[in-house]
Short mmCIF file of C-alpha atoms in Angstrom, two decimals:
data_model
loop_
_atom_site.label_atom_id
_atom_site.label_comp_id
_atom_site.label_asym_id
_atom_site.label_seq_id
_atom_site.Cartn_x
_atom_site.Cartn_y
_atom_site.Cartn_z
CA MET A 933 91.92 142.50 95.88
CA ALA A 934 94.24 145.52 96.09
CA GLY A 935 97.25 143.42 97.10
CA THR A 936 96.60 140.91 94.34
CA ALA A 937 96.20 143.71 91.80
CA VAL A 938 99.50 145.31 92.82
CA GLU A 939 101.43 142.08 92.40
CA THR A 940 99.71 141.03 89.17
CA LEU A 941 100.09 144.43 87.53
CA ARG A 942 103.73 144.78 88.61
CA GLU A 943 104.47 141.60 86.70
CA ALA A 944 102.52 142.78 83.64
CA LEU A 945 103.48 146.45 83.28
CA ARG A 946 106.62 148.33 82.35
CA GLY A 947 105.34 151.33 84.30
CA GLU A 948 105.25 151.82 88.08
CA VAL A 949 102.49 150.22 90.16
CA ILE A 950 101.81 151.84 93.52
CA GLY A 951 99.74 150.48 96.40
CA PRO A 952 98.58 152.10 99.66
CA GLN A 953 101.55 150.66 101.56
CA ASP A 954 104.15 152.12 99.20
CA PRO A 955 106.13 155.24 100.24
CA GLY A 956 105.08 157.30 97.21
CA TYR A 957 101.37 156.51 97.47
CA ASP A 958 100.14 159.77 99.02
CA GLU A 959 101.99 161.89 96.49
CA ALA A 960 100.85 159.67 93.61
CA ARG A 961 97.19 160.03 94.53
CA THR A 962 97.14 163.84 94.71
CA ILE A 963 95.62 165.91 91.93
CA TYR A 964 95.54 169.62 91.15
CA ASN A 965 92.54 170.35 93.42
CA ALA A 966 93.54 169.77 97.04
CA MET A 967 89.87 169.74 98.06
CA ILE A 968 89.77 166.21 96.60
CA ASP A 969 91.16 163.59 99.00
CA ARG A 970 90.49 160.08 97.67
CA ARG A 971 92.30 156.78 98.06
CA PRO A 972 92.52 154.46 95.04
CA ALA A 973 93.21 150.81 95.81
CA VAL A 974 95.97 150.68 93.18
CA ILE A 975 97.70 153.28 91.00
CA ALA A 976 99.03 151.99 87.68
CA ARG A 977 101.35 154.59 86.13
CA CYS A 978 101.37 153.33 82.57
CA ALA A 979 104.50 153.64 80.46
CA ASP A 980 102.95 152.87 77.08
CA VAL A 981 99.85 151.70 75.21
CA THR A 982 100.48 148.06 76.08
CA ASP A 983 100.40 148.99 79.76
CA VAL A 984 97.12 150.84 79.28
CA ARG A 985 95.55 147.84 77.53
CA ALA A 986 96.71 145.54 80.32
CA VAL A 987 95.21 147.77 83.02
CA VAL A 988 91.85 148.05 81.28
CA ARG A 989 91.71 144.29 80.75
CA TYR A 990 92.65 143.62 84.36
CA ALA A 991 89.91 145.94 85.58
CA ARG A 992 87.35 144.13 83.43
CA GLU A 993 88.48 140.64 84.41
CA SER A 994 88.81 141.38 88.12
CA GLY A 995 85.72 143.55 88.46
CA MET A 996 87.73 146.46 89.88
CA ASP A 997 86.33 149.95 89.45
CA LEU A 998 88.40 151.88 86.89
CA ALA A 999 89.28 155.58 86.88
CA VAL A 1000 91.53 157.39 84.38
CA ARG A 1001 93.85 160.32 85.13
CA GLY A 1002 95.63 162.36 82.50
CA GLY A 1003 96.83 165.74 83.78
CA GLY A 1004 94.83 165.56 87.02
CA HIS A 1005 93.18 168.97 86.51
CA SER A 1006 89.58 167.81 86.92
CA GLY A 1007 88.02 170.45 89.17
CA GLY A 1008 85.53 167.97 90.55
CA GLY A 1009 88.17 165.27 91.00
CA LEU A 1010 86.43 162.93 88.55
CA CYS A 1011 89.78 161.37 87.63
CA LEU A 1012 90.15 159.92 91.13
CA ALA A 1013 87.94 157.47 93.03
CA ASP A 1014 88.13 155.70 96.37
CA GLY A 1015 88.92 151.99 96.11
CA SER A 1016 89.50 152.15 92.35
CA LEU A 1017 92.18 150.95 90.00
CA LEU A 1018 93.62 154.28 88.83
CA LEU A 1019 94.90 154.20 85.26
CA ASP A 1020 97.47 157.01 85.42
CA LEU A 1021 98.65 158.35 82.05
CA SER A 1022 101.00 160.99 83.49
CA ALA A 1023 104.16 159.12 82.46
CA MET A 1024 103.02 159.15 78.81
CA ARG A 1025 104.22 162.71 78.35
CA TRP A 1026 105.73 163.40 74.94
CA VAL A 1027 105.19 165.55 71.84
CA ARG A 1028 106.23 164.91 68.23
CA VAL A 1029 105.87 167.85 65.81
CA ASP A 1030 105.91 167.52 62.02
CA PRO A 1031 106.63 171.10 60.93
CA GLU A 1032 106.07 170.42 57.23
CA ALA A 1033 102.64 168.84 57.77
CA ARG A 1034 101.93 171.29 60.61
CA THR A 1035 100.79 168.51 62.92
CA ALA A 1036 101.66 167.38 66.44
CA ARG A 1037 101.15 163.97 68.01
CA VAL A 1038 100.89 164.25 71.79
CA GLY A 1039 100.97 161.63 74.54
CA GLY A 1040 97.82 161.25 76.63
CA GLY A 1041 99.57 162.29 79.87
CA SER A 1042 101.06 165.48 78.44
CA GLN A 1043 100.43 168.96 79.74
CA LEU A 1044 99.72 172.01 77.61
CA GLY A 1045 103.17 173.38 78.37
CA ASP A 1046 104.73 170.35 76.67
CA LEU A 1047 102.74 170.99 73.50
CA ASP A 1048 103.23 174.76 73.60
CA HIS A 1049 107.01 174.44 74.02
CA GLU A 1050 107.56 171.94 71.23
CA ALA A 1051 105.22 173.59 68.74
CA HIS A 1052 106.62 177.05 69.49
CA GLY A 1053 110.03 175.92 68.24
CA PHE A 1054 108.47 175.85 64.78
CA GLY A 1055 106.33 179.00 65.13
CA LEU A 1056 103.16 176.93 65.58
CA GLY A 1057 100.52 176.29 68.24
CA VAL A 1058 97.11 174.89 69.16
CA PRO A 1059 94.20 176.82 70.72
CA ALA A 1060 94.12 175.23 74.16
CA GLY A 1061 93.69 176.57 77.68
CA ILE A 1062 95.32 179.42 79.60
CA MET A 1063 97.67 177.45 81.91
CA SER A 1064 100.65 175.33 80.92
CA THR A 1065 99.99 172.77 83.70
CA THR A 1066 96.57 171.76 82.36
CA GLY A 1067 96.36 168.20 81.05
CA VAL A 1068 96.02 167.95 77.27
CA GLY A 1069 93.65 164.97 77.51
CA GLY A 1070 90.86 166.24 79.71
CA LEU A 1071 90.89 169.69 78.15
CA THR A 1072 90.66 168.31 74.61
CA LEU A 1073 87.97 165.73 75.31
CA GLY A 1074 85.80 168.41 76.88
CA GLY A 1075 86.17 170.71 73.86
CA GLY A 1076 88.96 173.08 74.86
CA HIS A 1077 89.12 176.87 74.66
CA GLY A 1078 91.77 179.47 75.43
CA HIS A 1079 93.63 182.55 74.23
CA LEU A 1080 93.57 181.48 70.56
CA THR A 1081 89.91 180.45 70.31
CA ARG A 1082 88.59 183.44 68.37
CA ALA A 1083 91.49 183.11 65.92
CA TYR A 1084 91.62 179.33 65.49
CA GLY A 1085 88.56 177.76 67.13
CA LEU A 1086 88.18 175.22 69.91
CA THR A 1087 90.86 172.64 70.65
CA ILE A 1088 88.66 169.92 69.12
CA ASP A 1089 88.52 171.88 65.87
CA SER A 1090 92.25 171.15 65.53
CA LEU A 1091 91.98 167.48 66.57
CA LEU A 1092 92.75 165.24 63.59
CA ALA A 1093 92.88 161.84 65.28
CA ALA A 1094 93.05 160.06 68.63
CA ASP A 1095 94.47 156.68 69.64
CA VAL A 1096 92.06 155.04 72.07
CA VAL A 1097 92.10 151.96 74.29
CA LEU A 1098 88.49 150.80 74.50
CA ALA A 1099 86.62 149.16 77.36
CA ASP A 1100 87.49 145.63 76.17
CA GLY A 1101 91.20 146.46 75.99
CA SER A 1102 91.29 146.74 72.23
CA PHE A 1103 93.07 149.61 70.48
CA VAL A 1104 91.70 151.84 67.72
CA THR A 1105 92.52 155.11 66.02
CA ALA A 1106 89.54 157.43 65.67
CA SER A 1107 89.52 159.98 62.86
CA ALA A 1108 87.24 161.27 60.12
CA GLU A 1109 88.09 158.10 58.13
CA GLU A 1110 88.30 155.49 60.92
CA HIS A 1111 85.62 155.08 63.58
CA PRO A 1112 84.05 158.41 62.59
CA GLU A 1113 81.29 158.23 65.21
CA LEU A 1114 83.82 157.72 67.98
CA TYR A 1115 85.87 160.60 66.55
CA TRP A 1116 82.75 162.78 66.59
CA ALA A 1117 82.03 161.84 70.23
CA LEU A 1118 85.60 162.40 71.44
CA ARG A 1119 85.41 166.01 70.24
CA GLY A 1120 83.57 167.36 73.27
CA GLY A 1121 81.99 164.24 74.79
CA GLY A 1122 84.39 164.01 77.72
CA GLY A 1123 86.19 160.89 78.91
CA ASN A 1124 83.20 158.62 78.36
CA PHE A 1125 84.45 156.43 75.53
CA GLY A 1126 87.91 155.10 76.34
CA ALA A 1127 91.42 155.91 77.50
CA VAL A 1128 93.03 158.19 74.91
CA THR A 1129 96.73 157.40 74.68
CA SER A 1130 97.61 160.06 72.10
CA PHE A 1131 96.11 163.00 70.22
CA THR A 1132 97.03 164.31 66.77
CA TYR A 1133 96.44 168.03 66.18
CA GLY A 1134 96.65 170.34 63.23
CA LEU A 1135 98.88 173.29 64.12
CA HIS A 1136 98.45 177.00 63.40
CA PRO A 1137 100.89 179.88 62.95
CA VAL A 1138 101.50 181.51 66.34
CA ASP A 1139 104.75 182.88 67.69
CA THR A 1140 104.97 186.20 69.52
CA VAL A 1141 101.56 187.57 70.50
CA GLY A 1142 100.37 190.80 72.04
CA LEU A 1143 99.46 190.47 75.73
CA ALA A 1144 97.50 193.19 77.48
CA VAL A 1145 95.87 193.39 80.90
CA THR A 1146 93.33 196.13 81.55
CA LEU A 1147 91.80 196.70 85.00
CA TRP A 1148 88.99 199.01 86.12
CA GLU A 1149 87.67 199.99 89.53
CA PRO A 1150 84.75 197.86 90.82
CA GLU A 1151 82.23 200.69 90.41
CA GLN A 1152 82.97 200.70 86.66
CA ILE A 1153 81.88 197.08 86.15
CA GLY A 1154 78.52 198.04 84.60
CA ALA A 1155 80.04 200.40 82.04
CA VAL A 1156 82.84 197.96 81.28
CA LEU A 1157 80.59 194.95 80.73
CA ARG A 1158 78.12 196.91 78.60
CA TRP A 1159 81.06 198.01 76.44
CA TYR A 1160 82.73 194.56 76.40
CA ARG A 1161 79.56 192.69 75.36
CA GLU A 1162 79.35 194.83 72.21
CA PHE A 1163 83.03 195.44 71.49
CA LEU A 1164 84.55 191.96 71.55
CA PRO A 1165 82.06 190.03 69.34
CA ALA A 1166 82.49 192.77 66.71
CA ALA A 1167 86.31 192.84 66.99
CA PRO A 1168 88.63 191.08 64.52
CA GLU A 1169 89.17 187.39 65.29
CA THR A 1170 92.85 188.14 65.92
CA LEU A 1171 91.78 189.75 69.21
CA ASN A 1172 90.77 187.57 72.16
CA GLY A 1173 90.00 188.87 75.63
CA PHE A 1174 88.45 187.15 78.63
CA PHE A 1175 86.63 189.24 81.22
CA ALA A 1176 87.34 188.62 84.90
CA ILE A 1177 86.52 189.77 88.40
CA LEU A 1178 89.48 189.43 90.73
CA ALA A 1179 91.64 190.68 93.54
CA VAL A 1180 94.83 192.09 92.00
CA PRO A 1181 97.74 189.69 92.55
CA PRO A 1182 100.84 190.99 94.34
CA GLY A 1183 103.83 191.41 92.08
CA PRO A 1184 104.62 192.62 88.58
CA PRO A 1185 103.30 194.00 86.34
CA PHE A 1186 100.88 195.42 88.91
CA PRO A 1187 101.93 198.46 91.01
CA GLU A 1188 101.99 197.93 94.75
CA GLU A 1189 99.18 200.41 95.42
CA ILE A 1190 96.59 198.14 93.76
CA HIS A 1191 97.80 194.81 95.17
CA GLY A 1192 94.88 192.93 96.72
CA LYS A 1193 92.26 195.41 95.46
CA LYS A 1194 89.02 194.05 94.05
CA MET A 1195 88.72 194.98 90.38
CA CYS A 1196 87.23 193.90 87.07
CA GLY A 1197 89.30 193.52 83.95
CA VAL A 1198 90.14 191.86 80.66
CA VAL A 1199 93.17 189.72 79.79
CA TRP A 1200 93.83 190.23 76.08
CA CYS A 1201 95.68 188.17 73.49
CA PHE A 1202 96.33 189.67 70.04
CA THR A 1203 97.59 187.35 67.31
CA GLY A 1204 98.13 190.14 64.77
CA SER A 1205 101.38 192.08 64.44
CA PRO A 1206 102.93 192.44 67.93
CA ASP A 1207 104.86 195.66 67.23
CA GLU A 1208 104.29 198.54 69.65
CA GLU A 1209 102.42 200.78 67.21
CA GLU A 1210 99.96 198.03 66.30
CA LEU A 1211 99.41 197.10 69.97
CA ASN A 1212 98.69 200.74 70.87
CA ARG A 1213 96.19 200.99 68.04
CA THR A 1214 94.52 197.68 68.95
CA PHE A 1215 94.09 198.53 72.63
CA ALA A 1216 93.17 202.21 72.26
CA ALA A 1217 89.52 201.21 72.73
CA VAL A 1218 90.02 200.22 76.38
CA THR A 1219 89.48 203.83 77.44
CA GLU A 1220 85.97 203.91 75.97
CA PRO A 1221 83.96 202.51 78.92
CA ALA A 1222 85.97 204.37 81.58
CA PRO A 1223 89.60 205.34 82.20
CA PRO A 1224 91.38 202.14 83.30
CA ALA A 1225 92.95 201.99 86.73
CA PHE A 1226 95.73 199.93 85.12
CA HIS A 1227 96.69 198.99 81.58
CA PHE A 1228 99.74 197.06 80.45
CA ALA A 1229 100.59 195.77 76.97
CA THR A 1230 103.65 193.97 75.66
CA PRO A 1231 104.74 191.48 73.00
CA ILE A 1232 105.28 188.04 74.55
CA PRO A 1233 106.13 184.55 73.25
CA TYR A 1234 102.97 182.46 73.24
CA PRO A 1235 104.32 179.80 75.68
CA ALA A 1236 105.18 182.59 78.16
CA LEU A 1237 101.59 183.83 77.99
CA GLN A 1238 100.43 180.28 78.72
CA THR A 1239 102.51 180.17 81.93
CA MET A 1240 101.30 183.53 83.26
CA PHE A 1241 98.90 182.02 85.82
CA ASP A 1242 100.93 178.93 86.78
CA GLU A 1243 102.58 180.40 89.88
CA LEU A 1244 99.47 182.32 90.94
CA ILE A 1245 97.27 179.22 91.11
CA PRO A 1246 99.57 176.21 91.53
CA LYS A 1247 98.67 172.65 92.37
CA GLY A 1248 97.54 172.16 95.96
CA LEU A 1249 94.89 174.86 96.40
CA GLN A 1250 91.28 174.35 97.46
CA TRP A 1251 88.97 174.70 94.42
CA TYR A 1252 85.25 174.71 93.80
CA TRP A 1253 83.87 175.73 90.40
CA ARG A 1254 80.69 175.96 88.37
CA GLY A 1255 80.10 177.14 84.82
CA ASP A 1256 77.57 178.09 82.14
CA PHE A 1257 77.39 179.18 78.51
CA PHE A 1258 76.13 182.65 77.58
CA ASP A 1259 75.01 184.17 74.29
CA ARG A 1260 74.62 187.63 75.81
CA VAL A 1261 75.54 189.60 78.92
CA THR A 1262 72.25 190.92 80.25
CA ASP A 1263 71.85 193.94 82.51
CA GLY A 1264 70.59 191.53 85.17
CA ALA A 1265 73.77 189.45 84.84
CA ILE A 1266 75.85 192.62 85.27
CA ASP A 1267 74.08 193.25 88.59
CA VAL A 1268 74.95 189.71 89.69
CA HIS A 1269 78.63 190.15 88.76
CA ARG A 1270 78.73 193.45 90.67
CA THR A 1271 77.29 191.85 93.82
CA PHE A 1272 79.64 188.88 93.86
CA LEU A 1273 82.69 191.01 93.08
CA GLU A 1274 81.85 193.04 96.17
CA ASN A 1275 81.62 189.78 98.18
CA LEU A 1276 84.74 188.07 96.81
CA PRO A 1277 85.52 185.50 99.53
CA THR A 1278 89.29 185.14 99.03
CA GLU A 1279 92.04 186.88 97.07
CA LEU A 1280 92.28 184.02 94.56
CA SER A 1281 88.55 183.55 93.92
CA THR A 1282 87.45 184.77 90.51
CA MET A 1283 84.99 184.60 87.61
CA HIS A 1284 86.04 184.41 83.96
CA LEU A 1285 84.04 184.86 80.75
CA TYR A 1286 85.98 183.15 77.95
CA PRO A 1287 85.05 184.05 74.35
CA VAL A 1288 83.94 181.03 72.28
CA ASP A 1289 82.90 182.87 69.11
CA GLY A 1290 84.93 183.91 66.06
CA ALA A 1291 86.53 180.86 64.44
CA ALA A 1292 84.76 178.60 66.96
CA HIS A 1293 81.48 179.44 65.21
CA ARG A 1294 82.60 178.15 61.81
CA PRO A 1295 81.94 174.41 62.33
CA GLY A 1296 78.32 173.40 62.02
CA PRO A 1297 76.24 172.59 65.10
CA MET A 1298 76.30 168.85 64.29
CA ASP A 1299 79.99 168.59 63.35
CA THR A 1300 81.24 167.75 66.86
CA ALA A 1301 79.79 166.70 70.22
CA TRP A 1302 80.23 170.30 71.46
CA ALA A 1303 76.60 171.40 71.41
CA TYR A 1304 76.90 175.17 71.94
CA ARG A 1305 78.34 176.56 68.71
CA ASP A 1306 75.95 179.49 69.21
CA ALA A 1307 77.46 180.48 72.57
CA ILE A 1308 79.50 183.69 72.77
CA TRP A 1309 81.09 183.08 76.18
CA SER A 1310 81.94 180.13 78.40
CA GLY A 1311 81.77 181.29 82.00
CA VAL A 1312 83.39 179.77 85.06
CA ILE A 1313 83.06 180.78 88.72
CA GLY A 1314 86.02 179.61 90.80
CA GLY A 1315 86.14 179.70 94.57
CA ILE A 1316 89.87 179.27 95.35
CA SER A 1317 91.92 179.32 98.55
CA PRO A 1318 95.13 177.81 99.91
CA GLN A 1319 93.36 177.16 103.24
CA PRO A 1320 91.30 173.96 103.79
CA SER A 1321 89.31 175.90 106.39
CA ASP A 1322 87.93 178.06 103.54
CA ALA A 1323 86.40 175.10 101.68
CA ASP A 1324 82.81 175.73 102.74
CA ARG A 1325 83.10 179.48 102.26
CA ILE A 1326 84.41 179.31 98.69
CA ARG A 1327 81.89 176.63 97.77
CA ASP A 1328 78.97 178.66 99.15
CA TRP A 1329 80.15 181.75 97.27
CA ALA A 1330 80.51 179.87 93.97
CA VAL A 1331 77.15 178.12 94.30
CA GLY A 1332 75.38 181.33 95.31
CA TYR A 1333 76.96 183.18 92.38
CA TRP A 1334 75.94 180.41 89.97
CA ASP A 1335 72.39 180.26 91.33
CA ALA A 1336 71.99 184.00 90.73
CA LEU A 1337 73.65 183.99 87.30
CA HIS A 1338 72.22 180.79 85.82
CA PRO A 1339 68.84 182.34 84.82
CA HIS A 1340 70.83 184.62 82.48
CA SER A 1341 72.64 181.66 80.83
CA MET A 1342 71.90 179.34 77.91
CA GLY A 1343 71.26 176.40 80.25
CA GLY A 1344 74.31 174.20 79.70
CA ALA A 1345 78.03 174.53 80.42
CA TYR A 1346 81.45 173.59 79.15
CA VAL A 1347 81.64 170.03 80.45
CA ASN A 1348 85.01 170.65 82.12
CA PHE A 1349 83.40 173.41 84.21
CA LEU A 1350 80.59 171.23 85.60
CA GLY A 1351 80.81 170.48 89.31
CA ALA A 1352 80.96 166.84 90.41
CA ASP A 1353 77.91 167.36 92.63
CA GLU A 1354 75.60 168.70 89.92
CA PRO A 1355 72.57 166.64 88.83
CA ASP A 1356 72.41 164.44 85.73
CA ALA A 1357 70.11 166.99 84.10
CA ARG A 1358 73.09 169.35 83.82
CA VAL A 1359 74.99 166.82 81.71
CA ARG A 1360 71.96 166.49 79.42
CA ALA A 1361 71.66 170.28 79.19
CA THR A 1362 75.33 170.50 78.28
CA TYR A 1363 74.86 168.17 75.29
CA ARG A 1364 71.41 169.37 74.20
CA GLY A 1365 70.19 167.30 71.24
CA HIS A 1366 73.53 165.50 70.94
CA TYR A 1367 72.95 163.51 74.10
CA ASP A 1368 71.10 160.58 72.51
CA ARG A 1369 73.70 160.24 69.76
CA LEU A 1370 76.45 160.21 72.39
CA ALA A 1371 74.56 157.51 74.31
CA ASP A 1372 74.45 155.44 71.11
CA VAL A 1373 78.22 155.82 70.68
CA LYS A 1374 78.65 154.84 74.32
CA ARG A 1375 76.60 151.68 73.76
CA THR A 1376 78.81 150.76 70.81
CA TYR A 1377 82.19 151.37 72.44
CA ASP A 1378 81.53 151.00 76.19
CA PRO A 1379 78.21 149.16 76.68
CA ASP A 1380 78.99 148.25 80.31
CA ASN A 1381 79.95 151.83 81.25
CA VAL A 1382 83.45 150.88 82.33
CA PHE A 1383 84.55 154.50 81.82
CA HIS A 1384 82.10 156.19 84.19
CA HIS A 1385 84.26 158.41 86.38
CA ASN A 1386 83.46 161.49 84.31
CA GLN A 1387 80.41 163.64 83.60
CA ASN A 1388 78.77 160.39 82.65
CA ILE A 1389 76.71 159.60 79.58
CA GLY A 1390 75.13 156.18 80.12
CA PRO A 1391 74.95 153.76 77.19
CA ALA A 1392 71.68 153.87 75.28
CA GLU A 1393 69.45 150.98 76.25
CA SER A 1394 69.57 147.92 74.03
CA GLN A 1395 66.60 146.87 71.92
CA GLY A 1396 63.92 145.50 74.20
CA SER A 1397 65.57 146.59 77.43
CA GLN A 1398 63.15 147.24 80.27
CA GLU A 1399 65.48 149.52 82.16
CA SER A 1400 65.18 153.20 81.41
CA GLN A 1401 68.16 155.18 80.24
CA GLY A 1402 67.53 157.71 82.98
CA SER A 1403 67.92 154.98 85.59
CA GLN A 1404 71.22 153.89 84.02
CA GLU A 1405 72.52 157.45 84.17
CA SER A 1406 71.50 157.88 87.79
CA GLN A 1407 73.28 154.65 88.79
CA ALA A 1408 76.41 155.62 86.90
CA SER A 1409 76.34 159.10 88.41
CA ARG A 1410 75.97 157.78 91.94
CA LYS A 1411 78.83 155.36 91.39
CA SER A 1412 81.11 158.02 89.92
CA ARG A 1413 80.45 160.44 92.76
CA GLY A 1414 80.87 157.93 95.55
#
């Protein structure tokens, strides 16, 4: 089957088709997380929408299992499957900005850095992520949050339209006017409904922003978190700041004497005036919980802020992550954070609390598939190491941390922070009361669950079906996780 697929698709596609015997196969099958080592039967690197349609149709007609990769940043490796036909969008990497309309149309294989760079040329941007290497597609379909969330909302709040190749190979544009239910589902429902070949975003004014990094000694974590949980939700929406536990990276702007030290801190982004006087006034409050061990503030172009972590955590590291939503930071949660900071397993392992309030609270709870408009923070625990021998250690730390912290959460998580090995109940918890509506959309646009290598939402059962929806989900989950 694989050999036949390679030859057939090479004749049909403008893009590159790579099989296991080809020299570039091992490089072509790698993704951001080096803990994932899977071998697709065929990799179809699509050049355009016609290629994407041909690959989807071939998968349907041949019975081959289909997986879709955009930027390849899926922590659980859900964009890659053994023995599959991999629909690779990475060659569809382009951005077209309309500065007068303040919109950008972005290819489905693009990375955030592509969008940030092009939009920045016109003093514009989209609230999306904190790393330039993140794929636009997966981040957007999961909901998307980042440095600009409190100012401008989630990424999906700026999504105006999406071009989608459906499970039968047909092509549609989903927007508020066309296929509105599909448009609703794409805004937070993950990759369940088709292969998105382009996204159209509304852009926002953003140029030079104020960056600040504030670090405190580990023993100050209680005072800092009790201050942070009150301070940030009450702060102007122009101020964003995610809380983190970390080992201080070597190199600037950090002085050598704190390199490698375990600390807690906040990475700030201020979208108000970036002049020095305004930055000093904005960040004067960081001394309130305790004198910082380190504080640094500077104006910075927004795309430069987005690249700040790229070299620290490049492609090729071992990753294991878990996440949850939080509407408060309890004293019990603070105790958990203190314990797991003390037991940080590697210098790259971390925990982040990303704010998802401010402008992200303006849309109604039913406006998009994102079901946690009442959340204040989206948390992620990341066990990270360059060493494959650390895989079990970082996983055990992340799972233990999550087990201890989860009772203090809202129950569900940002879908992009779910682990691939978590039960189906976690997907349901993530979508709350939206789950059944999403299953209905799935039945309409992908009734055979062709797009199942994701945090899967099975199609709602047809009228008179004897098979339970729960059984469908379990089968799809088992298939997607190998």
